[in-house]
mmCIF file of C-alpha atoms in Angstrom:
data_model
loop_
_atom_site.group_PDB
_atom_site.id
_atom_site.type_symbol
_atom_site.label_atom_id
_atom_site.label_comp_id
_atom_site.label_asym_id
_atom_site.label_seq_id
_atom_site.Cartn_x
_atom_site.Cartn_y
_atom_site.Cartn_z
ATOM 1 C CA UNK A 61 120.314 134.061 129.978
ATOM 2 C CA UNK A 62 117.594 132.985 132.236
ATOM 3 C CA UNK A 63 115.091 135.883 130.761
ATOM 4 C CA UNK A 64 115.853 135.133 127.505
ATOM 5 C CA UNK A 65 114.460 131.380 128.687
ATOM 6 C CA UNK A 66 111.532 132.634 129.808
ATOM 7 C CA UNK A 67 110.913 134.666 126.907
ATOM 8 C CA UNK A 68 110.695 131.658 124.624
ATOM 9 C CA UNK A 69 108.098 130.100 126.898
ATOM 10 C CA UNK A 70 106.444 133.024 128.443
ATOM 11 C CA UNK A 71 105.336 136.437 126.446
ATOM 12 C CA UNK A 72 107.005 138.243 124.081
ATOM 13 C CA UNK A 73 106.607 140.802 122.014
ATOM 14 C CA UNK A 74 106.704 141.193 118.058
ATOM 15 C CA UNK A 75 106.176 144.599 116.278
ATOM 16 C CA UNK A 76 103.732 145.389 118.671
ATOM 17 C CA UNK A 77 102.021 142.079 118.926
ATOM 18 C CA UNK A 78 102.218 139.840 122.126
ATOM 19 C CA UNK A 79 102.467 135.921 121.720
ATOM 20 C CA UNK A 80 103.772 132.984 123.532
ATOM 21 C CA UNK A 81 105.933 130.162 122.126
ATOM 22 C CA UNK A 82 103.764 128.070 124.029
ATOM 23 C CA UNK A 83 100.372 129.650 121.854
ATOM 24 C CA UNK A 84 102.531 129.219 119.209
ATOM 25 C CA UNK A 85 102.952 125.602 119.460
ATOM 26 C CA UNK A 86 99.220 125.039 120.500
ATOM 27 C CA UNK A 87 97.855 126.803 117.156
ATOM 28 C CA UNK A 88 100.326 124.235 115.165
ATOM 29 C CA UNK A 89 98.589 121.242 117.219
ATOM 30 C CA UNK A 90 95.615 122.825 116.332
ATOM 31 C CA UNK A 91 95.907 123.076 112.127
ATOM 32 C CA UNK A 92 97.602 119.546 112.546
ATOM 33 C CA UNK A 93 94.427 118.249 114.387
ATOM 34 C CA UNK A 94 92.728 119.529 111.427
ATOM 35 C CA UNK A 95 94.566 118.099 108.921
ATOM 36 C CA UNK A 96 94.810 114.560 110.857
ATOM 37 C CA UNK A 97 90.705 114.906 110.972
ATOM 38 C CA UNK A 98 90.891 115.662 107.408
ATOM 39 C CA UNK A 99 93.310 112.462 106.170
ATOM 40 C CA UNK A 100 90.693 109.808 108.620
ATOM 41 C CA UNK A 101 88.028 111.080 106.589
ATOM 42 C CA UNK A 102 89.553 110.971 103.502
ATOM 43 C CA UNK A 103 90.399 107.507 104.068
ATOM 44 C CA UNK A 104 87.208 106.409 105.283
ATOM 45 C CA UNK A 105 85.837 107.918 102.363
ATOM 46 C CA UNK A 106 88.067 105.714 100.518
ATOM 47 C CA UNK A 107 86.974 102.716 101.695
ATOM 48 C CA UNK A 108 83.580 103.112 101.670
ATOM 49 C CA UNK A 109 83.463 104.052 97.838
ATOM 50 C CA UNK A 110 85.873 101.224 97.202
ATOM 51 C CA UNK A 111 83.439 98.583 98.909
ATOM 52 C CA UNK A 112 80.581 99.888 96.831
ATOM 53 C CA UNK A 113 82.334 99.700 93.680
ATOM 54 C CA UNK A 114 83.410 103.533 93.196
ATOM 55 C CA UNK A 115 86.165 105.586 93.119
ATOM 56 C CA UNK A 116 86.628 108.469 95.220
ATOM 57 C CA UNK A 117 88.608 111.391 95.006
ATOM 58 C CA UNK A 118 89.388 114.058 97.814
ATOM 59 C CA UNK A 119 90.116 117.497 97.490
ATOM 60 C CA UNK A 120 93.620 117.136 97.943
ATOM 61 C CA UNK A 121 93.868 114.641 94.836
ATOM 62 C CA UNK A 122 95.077 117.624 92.435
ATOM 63 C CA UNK A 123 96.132 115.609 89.075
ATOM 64 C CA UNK A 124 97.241 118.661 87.645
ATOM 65 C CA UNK A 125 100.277 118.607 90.027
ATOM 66 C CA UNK A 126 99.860 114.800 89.667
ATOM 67 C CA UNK A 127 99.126 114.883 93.685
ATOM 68 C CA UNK A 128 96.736 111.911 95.382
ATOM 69 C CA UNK A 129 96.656 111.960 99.231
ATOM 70 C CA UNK A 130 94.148 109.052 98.734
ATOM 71 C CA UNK A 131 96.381 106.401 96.835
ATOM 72 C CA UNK A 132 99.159 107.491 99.989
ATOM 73 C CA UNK A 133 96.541 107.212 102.066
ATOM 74 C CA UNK A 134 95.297 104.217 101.904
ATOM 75 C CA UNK A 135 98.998 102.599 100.657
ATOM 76 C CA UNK A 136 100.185 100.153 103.367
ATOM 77 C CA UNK A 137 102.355 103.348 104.255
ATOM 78 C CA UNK A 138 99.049 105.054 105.696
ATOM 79 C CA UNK A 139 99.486 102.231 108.273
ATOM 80 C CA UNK A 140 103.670 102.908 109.681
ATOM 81 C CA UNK A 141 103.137 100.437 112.602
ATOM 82 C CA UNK A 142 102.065 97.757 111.079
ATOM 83 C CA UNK A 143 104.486 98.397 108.478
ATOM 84 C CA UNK A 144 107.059 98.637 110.525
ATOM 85 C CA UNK A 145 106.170 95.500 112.680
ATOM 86 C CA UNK A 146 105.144 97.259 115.789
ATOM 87 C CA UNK A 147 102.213 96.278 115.648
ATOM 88 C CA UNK A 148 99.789 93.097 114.159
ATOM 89 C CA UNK A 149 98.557 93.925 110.558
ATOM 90 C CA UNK A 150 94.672 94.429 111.335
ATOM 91 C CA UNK A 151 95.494 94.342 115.078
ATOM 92 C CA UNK A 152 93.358 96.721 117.543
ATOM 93 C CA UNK A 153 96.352 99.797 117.106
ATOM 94 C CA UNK A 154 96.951 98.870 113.670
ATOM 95 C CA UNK A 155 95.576 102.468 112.876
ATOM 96 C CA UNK A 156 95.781 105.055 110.442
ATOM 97 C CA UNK A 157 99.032 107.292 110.604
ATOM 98 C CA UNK A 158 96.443 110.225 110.653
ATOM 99 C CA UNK A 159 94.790 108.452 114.291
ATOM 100 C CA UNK A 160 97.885 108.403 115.798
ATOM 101 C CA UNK A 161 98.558 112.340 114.326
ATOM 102 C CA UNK A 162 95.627 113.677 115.905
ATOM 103 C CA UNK A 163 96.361 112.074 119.239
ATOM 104 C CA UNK A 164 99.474 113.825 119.295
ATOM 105 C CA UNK A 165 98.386 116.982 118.145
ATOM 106 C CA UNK A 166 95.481 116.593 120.561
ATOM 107 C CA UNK A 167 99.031 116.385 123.104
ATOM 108 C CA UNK A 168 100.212 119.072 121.622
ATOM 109 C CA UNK A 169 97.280 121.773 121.988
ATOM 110 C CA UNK A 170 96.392 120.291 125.570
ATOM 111 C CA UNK A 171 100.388 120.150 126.924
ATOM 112 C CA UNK A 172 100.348 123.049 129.126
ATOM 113 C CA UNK A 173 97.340 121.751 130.885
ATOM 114 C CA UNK A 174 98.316 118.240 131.687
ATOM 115 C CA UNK A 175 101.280 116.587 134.500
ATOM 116 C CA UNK A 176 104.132 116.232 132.498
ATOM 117 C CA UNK A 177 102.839 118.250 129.696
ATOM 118 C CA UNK A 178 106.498 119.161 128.373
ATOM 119 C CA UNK A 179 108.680 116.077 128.503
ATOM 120 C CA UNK A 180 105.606 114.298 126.989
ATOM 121 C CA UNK A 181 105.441 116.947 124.630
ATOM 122 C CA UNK A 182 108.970 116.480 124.150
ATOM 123 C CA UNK A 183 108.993 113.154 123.673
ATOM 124 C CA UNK A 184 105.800 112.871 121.890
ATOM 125 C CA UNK A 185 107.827 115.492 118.910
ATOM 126 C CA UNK A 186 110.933 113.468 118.717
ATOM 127 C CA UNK A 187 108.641 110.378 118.087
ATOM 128 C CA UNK A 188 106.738 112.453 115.794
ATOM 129 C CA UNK A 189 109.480 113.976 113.844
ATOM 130 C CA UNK A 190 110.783 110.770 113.464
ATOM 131 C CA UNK A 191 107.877 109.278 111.825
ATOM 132 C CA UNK A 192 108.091 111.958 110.111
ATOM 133 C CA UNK A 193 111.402 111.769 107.969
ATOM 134 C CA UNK A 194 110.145 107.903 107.839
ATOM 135 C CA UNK A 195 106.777 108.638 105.910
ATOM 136 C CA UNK A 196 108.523 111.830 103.933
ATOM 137 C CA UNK A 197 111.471 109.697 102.250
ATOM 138 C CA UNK A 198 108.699 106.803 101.637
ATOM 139 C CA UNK A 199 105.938 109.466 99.937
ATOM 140 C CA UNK A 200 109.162 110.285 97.637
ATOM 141 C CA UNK A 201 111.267 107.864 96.913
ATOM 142 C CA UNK A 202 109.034 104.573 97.536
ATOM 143 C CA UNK A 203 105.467 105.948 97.029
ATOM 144 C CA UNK A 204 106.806 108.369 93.917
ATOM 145 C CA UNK A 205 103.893 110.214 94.780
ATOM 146 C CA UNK A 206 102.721 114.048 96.093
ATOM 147 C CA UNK A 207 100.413 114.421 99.201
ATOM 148 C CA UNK A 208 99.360 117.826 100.352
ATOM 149 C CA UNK A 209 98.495 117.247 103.391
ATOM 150 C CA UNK A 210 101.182 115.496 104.337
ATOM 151 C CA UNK A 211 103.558 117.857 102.805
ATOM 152 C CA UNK A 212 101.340 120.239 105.361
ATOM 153 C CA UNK A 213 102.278 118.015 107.958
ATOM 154 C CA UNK A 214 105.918 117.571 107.935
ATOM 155 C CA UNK A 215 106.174 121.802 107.921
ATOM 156 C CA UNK A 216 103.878 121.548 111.014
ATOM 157 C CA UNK A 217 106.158 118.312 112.314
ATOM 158 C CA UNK A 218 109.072 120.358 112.041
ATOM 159 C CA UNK A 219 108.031 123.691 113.275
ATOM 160 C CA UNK A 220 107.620 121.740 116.265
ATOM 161 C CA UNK A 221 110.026 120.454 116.645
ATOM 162 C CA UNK A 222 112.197 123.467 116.268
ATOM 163 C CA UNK A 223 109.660 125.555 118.758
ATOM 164 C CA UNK A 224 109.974 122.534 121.758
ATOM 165 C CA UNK A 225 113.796 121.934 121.102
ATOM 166 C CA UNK A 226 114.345 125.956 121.631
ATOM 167 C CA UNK A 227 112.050 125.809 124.567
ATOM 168 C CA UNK A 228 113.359 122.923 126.014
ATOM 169 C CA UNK A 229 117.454 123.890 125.341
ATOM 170 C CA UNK A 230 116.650 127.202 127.051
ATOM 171 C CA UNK A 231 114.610 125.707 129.645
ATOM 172 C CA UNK A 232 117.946 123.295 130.390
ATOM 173 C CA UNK A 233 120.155 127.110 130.436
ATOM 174 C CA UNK A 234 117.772 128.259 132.816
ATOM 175 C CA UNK A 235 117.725 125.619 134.857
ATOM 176 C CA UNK A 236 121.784 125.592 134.838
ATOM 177 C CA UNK A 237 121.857 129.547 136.091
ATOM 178 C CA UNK A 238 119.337 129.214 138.360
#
């Protein structure tokens, strides 16, 4: 029904306490901005030890578990559109997969405020999501390896994109009963 559309979008109430989907989705942008800060320092961290003759190691490099977000990092996965092709190797966008993270997720907390903010948000979490099963069967069966963070980020990658397909299929049954 058309309230339950606006329901997902607008307020709603859970055991007392109001939210919006759309808060919802801007407090996952928000923990993935974090995290995407988190992996472009990690990695500049990297290199700089690397060029001075060290080795570093992040937080999230947990050998116990045998995890090293640094060695995925800085693999020549850390870099998907180059990778891929899409871009030149060493090229001006030939960025870490963590730059191009945080300019979503920048998307993604900023969406209600800009023209277009949904499809772009739409778009911009198909794109994401689809990077994302990319990097996630490459970090397991190519890289062999664990990475917290991005573990972290594919949960965030696809809440999202559960929260803005729900919005967006009941925005489309809204717009059909209007």
């Amino acid at each position: 029904s058309s309230e339950n559309g606006q329901r997902l979008w607008g307020r709603r109430h859970c055991r007392g306490i109001q939210y919006t989907m759309s808060g919802t989705i801007q407090r996952l942008g928000a923990v993935g901005i974090c995290l995407a800060l988190y992996a472009l320092h990690v990695e500049h961290e990297a290199k700089r030890s690397s060029e001075n003759g060290l080795k570093y190691q992040a937080l999230c490099d947990i050998s116990s578990i045998g995890a090293s977000c640094t060695a995925v990092f800085t693999s020549e996965w850390g870099r998907l559109m180059s990778k891929l092709g899409i871009v030149p190797k060493d090229g001006l966008l030939d960025l870490p997969n963590a730059a191009y993270g945080a300019a979503y997720y920048l998307l993604v907390m900023l969406y209600p405020y800009v023209p277009l903010g949904r499809p772009l948000l739409l778009l911009g979490t198909l794109v994401s999501f689809a990077t994302t099963a990319t990097l996630a069967y490459a970090l397991a069966f190519i890289l062999g390896d664990v990475c917290v963070v991005c573990i972290s980020t594919y949960f965030i990658n696809t809440a999202l994109l559960v929260l803005v397909l729900r919005g967006a299929l009941a925005g489309g049954k809204k717009a059909k009963h209007a």
